[in-house]
mmCIF file of C-alpha atoms and ligand atoms in Angstrom:
data_model
loop_
_atom_site.group_PDB
_atom_site.id
_atom_site.type_symbol
_atom_site.label_atom_id
_atom_site.label_comp_id
_atom_site.label_asym_id
_atom_site.label_seq_id
_atom_site.Cartn_x
_atom_site.Cartn_y
_atom_site.Cartn_z
ATOM 1 C CA MET B 1 82.743 100.112 50.569
ATOM 2 C CA ALA B 2 84.648 100.471 47.300
ATOM 3 C CA PRO B 3 88.369 99.846 47.598
ATOM 4 C CA ARG B 4 90.480 102.926 47.493
ATOM 5 C CA PRO B 5 92.235 103.395 44.143
ATOM 6 C CA PRO B 6 95.952 102.626 44.327
ATOM 7 C CA GLY B 7 98.048 105.519 45.499
ATOM 8 C CA ARG B 8 95.107 107.365 47.006
ATOM 9 C CA GLY B 9 94.805 107.711 50.725
ATOM 10 C CA LEU B 10 93.773 109.959 53.541
ATOM 11 C CA THR B 11 97.224 111.418 53.663
ATOM 12 C CA ASP B 12 97.518 112.224 49.962
ATOM 13 C CA GLY B 13 98.673 115.769 49.548
ATOM 14 C CA ILE B 14 101.086 115.808 52.476
ATOM 15 C CA ARG B 15 104.069 117.866 51.402
ATOM 16 C CA LEU B 16 107.089 115.691 52.123
ATOM 17 C CA PHE B 17 110.504 116.929 53.154
ATOM 18 C CA PRO B 18 113.443 114.678 52.279
ATOM 19 C CA TYR B 19 116.390 114.302 54.624
ATOM 20 C CA VAL B 20 118.961 117.027 53.852
ATOM 21 C CA GLY B 21 121.429 116.556 56.720
ATOM 22 C CA PRO B 22 124.846 114.921 56.796
ATOM 23 C CA PRO B 23 124.883 111.455 55.156
ATOM 24 C CA THR B 24 126.863 110.089 58.121
ATOM 25 C CA LEU B 25 123.919 110.752 60.428
ATOM 26 C CA ALA B 26 121.500 109.048 58.060
ATOM 27 C CA GLU B 27 123.858 106.088 57.904
ATOM 28 C CA ALA B 28 124.149 105.915 61.706
ATOM 29 C CA ALA B 29 120.361 106.179 62.020
ATOM 30 C CA ARG B 30 119.943 102.845 60.239
ATOM 31 C CA THR B 31 121.083 101.049 63.373
ATOM 32 C CA GLN B 32 118.888 103.118 65.702
ATOM 33 C CA PRO B 33 115.288 102.301 66.541
ATOM 34 C CA PRO B 34 112.636 104.408 64.782
ATOM 35 C CA GLY B 35 110.347 106.635 66.807
ATOM 36 C CA THR B 36 107.373 105.118 68.589
ATOM 37 C CA PRO B 37 104.138 105.676 66.647
ATOM 38 C CA ALA B 38 101.373 107.445 68.561
ATOM 39 C CA ARG B 39 98.092 106.787 66.756
ATOM 40 C CA THR B 40 95.790 107.018 69.762
ATOM 41 C CA ARG B 41 95.599 108.709 73.137
ATOM 42 C CA ALA B 42 96.450 105.341 74.692
ATOM 43 C CA ASP B 43 99.630 105.092 72.581
ATOM 44 C CA LEU B 44 100.615 108.588 73.625
ATOM 45 C CA SER B 45 99.883 108.049 77.324
ATOM 46 C CA ALA B 46 101.790 104.768 77.334
ATOM 47 C CA TRP B 47 104.874 106.293 75.762
ATOM 48 C CA LEU B 48 104.877 109.476 77.836
ATOM 49 C CA GLY B 49 104.148 107.517 81.000
ATOM 50 C CA ALA B 50 107.172 105.316 80.369
ATOM 51 C CA ARG B 51 109.585 108.279 80.129
ATOM 52 C CA PRO B 52 111.839 108.819 83.136
ATOM 53 C CA PRO B 53 110.803 112.036 84.950
ATOM 54 C CA ALA B 54 114.018 113.826 83.935
ATOM 55 C CA GLU B 55 113.116 113.395 80.239
ATOM 56 C CA HIS B 56 109.991 115.474 80.743
ATOM 57 C CA ASP B 57 112.140 118.513 81.513
ATOM 58 C CA GLU B 58 113.022 118.766 77.833
ATOM 59 C CA PRO B 59 110.994 118.510 74.653
ATOM 60 C CA PHE B 60 110.953 115.257 72.703
ATOM 61 C CA THR B 61 111.945 114.580 69.121
ATOM 62 C CA TYR B 62 108.989 114.043 66.786
ATOM 63 C CA THR B 63 108.386 113.312 63.147
ATOM 64 C CA VAL B 64 105.212 112.803 61.125
ATOM 65 C CA GLY B 65 105.619 110.436 58.198
ATOM 66 C CA ALA B 66 103.944 110.225 54.822
ATOM 67 C CA ASP B 67 101.348 108.071 56.603
ATOM 68 C CA GLY B 68 100.362 111.061 58.753
ATOM 69 C CA VAL B 69 101.368 109.230 61.943
ATOM 70 C CA LEU B 70 103.173 111.029 64.775
ATOM 71 C CA ARG B 71 106.370 109.301 65.921
ATOM 72 C CA LEU B 72 108.138 110.184 69.150
ATOM 73 C CA ALA B 73 111.661 109.642 70.404
ATOM 74 C CA PRO B 74 113.692 110.891 73.364
ATOM 75 C CA ARG B 75 115.335 114.257 72.859
ATOM 76 C CA ARG B 76 118.677 114.241 71.105
ATOM 77 C CA SER B 77 117.433 111.391 68.953
ATOM 78 C CA GLU B 78 118.129 112.241 65.332
ATOM 79 C CA HIS B 79 115.002 113.047 63.373
ATOM 80 C CA VAL B 80 116.186 110.816 60.550
ATOM 81 C CA ALA B 81 116.321 107.899 63.009
ATOM 82 C CA CYS B 82 112.894 108.774 64.425
ATOM 83 C CA ALA B 83 111.494 108.752 60.888
ATOM 84 C CA GLY B 84 113.182 105.468 60.006
ATOM 85 C CA GLY B 85 115.199 107.251 57.312
ATOM 86 C CA GLU B 86 112.069 108.269 55.395
ATOM 87 C CA PRO B 87 110.967 111.728 54.222
ATOM 88 C CA VAL B 88 108.720 113.546 56.677
ATOM 89 C CA GLY B 89 105.626 115.685 56.549
ATOM 90 C CA ALA B 90 106.749 117.443 59.726
ATOM 91 C CA ALA B 91 109.636 117.218 62.201
ATOM 92 C CA GLY B 92 110.817 119.113 65.246
ATOM 93 C CA GLU B 93 110.553 119.155 69.007
ATOM 94 C CA ILE B 94 107.427 118.746 71.085
ATOM 95 C CA ALA B 95 106.637 119.039 74.791
ATOM 96 C CA PHE B 96 103.577 117.784 76.637
ATOM 97 C CA VAL B 97 102.008 118.733 79.945
ATOM 98 C CA ARG B 98 99.487 116.841 81.997
ATOM 99 C CA ALA B 99 95.890 117.845 81.372
ATOM 100 C CA ALA B 100 92.724 116.941 83.245
ATOM 101 C CA ASP B 101 92.122 114.010 80.897
ATOM 102 C CA GLY B 102 95.649 112.932 80.054
ATOM 103 C CA TRP B 103 98.188 115.007 78.204
ATOM 104 C CA MET B 104 98.219 118.065 75.990
ATOM 105 C CA VAL B 105 100.835 119.699 73.809
ATOM 106 C CA ASP B 106 102.567 122.541 75.584
ATOM 107 C CA GLU B 107 105.179 123.484 72.988
ATOM 108 C CA ALA B 108 105.975 122.432 69.432
ATOM 109 C CA ASP B 109 108.351 123.641 66.764
ATOM 110 C CA ASN B 110 109.839 122.616 63.418
ATOM 111 C CA LEU B 111 113.439 122.569 64.634
ATOM 112 C CA SER B 112 114.990 119.713 62.684
ATOM 113 C CA THR B 113 118.320 120.495 61.074
ATOM 114 C CA GLY B 114 118.178 117.084 59.387
ATOM 115 C CA TYR B 115 114.991 117.882 57.457
ATOM 116 C CA CYS B 116 114.860 121.703 57.638
ATOM 117 C CA PRO B 117 111.080 121.633 57.155
ATOM 118 C CA ASP B 118 109.175 124.771 56.239
ATOM 119 C CA PRO B 119 106.998 126.146 59.077
ATOM 120 C CA ASP B 120 103.885 125.318 57.037
ATOM 121 C CA CYS B 121 104.454 121.698 58.128
ATOM 122 C CA TRP B 122 102.468 122.750 61.200
ATOM 123 C CA THR B 123 99.278 121.693 59.436
ATOM 124 C CA VAL B 124 100.621 118.135 59.160
ATOM 125 C CA LEU B 125 101.573 117.974 62.834
ATOM 126 C CA ALA B 126 98.240 119.534 63.818
ATOM 127 C CA ALA B 127 96.351 116.901 61.807
ATOM 128 C CA ALA B 128 98.330 114.092 63.459
ATOM 129 C CA LEU B 129 97.586 115.525 66.922
ATOM 130 C CA ASP B 130 93.916 115.974 66.089
ATOM 131 C CA THR B 131 93.731 112.358 64.945
ATOM 132 C CA ILE B 132 95.081 111.313 68.340
ATOM 133 C CA GLY B 133 92.672 113.716 70.027
ATOM 134 C CA VAL B 134 95.237 115.555 72.114
ATOM 135 C CA GLY B 135 94.944 119.237 72.975
ATOM 136 C CA ARG B 136 97.360 121.489 71.118
ATOM 137 C CA PRO B 137 98.238 125.135 70.439
ATOM 138 C CA ASP B 138 96.878 126.889 67.329
ATOM 139 C CA ALA B 139 100.324 127.174 65.762
ATOM 140 C CA PHE B 140 103.952 126.291 66.389
ATOM 141 C CA THR B 141 105.031 127.913 69.648
ATOM 142 C CA ARG B 142 108.346 128.528 67.865
ATOM 143 C CA SER B 143 108.728 128.639 64.087
ATOM 144 C CA VAL B 144 112.156 128.064 62.595
ATOM 145 C CA VAL B 145 113.023 129.430 59.143
ATOM 146 C CA PHE B 146 115.578 127.304 57.296
ATOM 147 C CA ARG B 147 117.399 128.217 54.112
ATOM 148 C CA ARG B 148 120.182 126.536 52.209
ATOM 149 C CA CYS B 149 122.936 128.915 51.165
ATOM 150 C CA PRO B 150 122.948 129.092 47.353
ATOM 151 C CA ARG B 151 126.690 129.815 47.397
ATOM 152 C CA CYS B 152 128.268 127.441 49.938
ATOM 153 C CA GLY B 153 125.421 124.982 50.597
ATOM 154 C CA GLU B 154 125.316 125.562 54.372
ATOM 155 C CA ARG B 155 121.990 124.860 56.087
ATOM 156 C CA ASN B 156 121.082 128.111 57.844
ATOM 157 C CA VAL B 157 118.575 129.007 60.530
ATOM 158 C CA VAL B 158 117.375 132.513 59.687
ATOM 159 C CA ARG B 159 117.329 134.609 62.848
ATOM 160 C CA ASP B 160 115.544 137.914 63.295
ATOM 161 C CA GLY B 161 114.689 138.125 59.603
ATOM 162 C CA TYR B 162 118.381 138.334 58.731
ATOM 163 C CA PHE B 163 118.619 136.389 55.441
ATOM 164 C CA THR B 164 122.383 136.053 55.283
ATOM 165 C CA CYS B 165 124.514 132.895 55.337
ATOM 166 C CA ALA B 166 126.258 132.481 58.698
ATOM 167 C CA LEU B 167 129.208 130.831 56.972
ATOM 168 C CA CYS B 168 129.918 132.870 53.825
ATOM 169 C CA ASP B 169 127.706 135.962 54.170
ATOM 170 C CA ALA B 170 125.843 135.328 50.910
ATOM 171 C CA ASP B 171 122.227 136.463 50.674
ATOM 172 C CA LEU B 172 119.660 133.751 51.383
ATOM 173 C CA PRO B 173 116.493 133.461 49.294
ATOM 174 C CA SER B 174 113.134 134.526 50.674
ATOM 175 C CA GLU B 175 111.538 131.166 49.763
ATOM 176 C CA TRP B 176 112.238 127.716 51.311
ATOM 177 C CA ASN B 177 114.852 126.152 49.011
ATOM 178 C CA PHE B 178 115.834 122.628 50.048
ATOM 179 C CA ALA B 179 113.846 120.823 47.369
HETATM 180 ZN ZN1 LIG F 216 127.047 130.322 52.490
#
């Protein structure tokens, strides 16, 4: 098999979202362990099986890196820590339920105020889950719309289609604008 040309890989074309949260959190994340990679069903089962039962009551923190690999961390872990400080292809919260043959995804969203990823990052998460071979929904069970306020810089979650900054009342743009 011919070697792959430099810079070309299976995950070329992943749209990456840089960290846009408070620098203090990114700094603190340097001392925290990155998320656990789940490349296979065995990886996933091992990690989920090792969670204390109480942790299963809440969704977990996930990121998908430029390598297309799903990484998992307990809830309330910062996404920037989970991702090892790197840009992400997708980030949010994910919940699993037991299925006949292991686990399947029950809920997933793109709720990461550190990365504010566009909901179209679903395709990246879906690809990572399909690589593992775990059952999943057809779309995010909750999609979060993030916009940066062009006036004051606040990171906003747009609720009910109301494109107005929660802090200064400025209009928010219709397109994702963290890049
Ligand atoms: Zn504002």
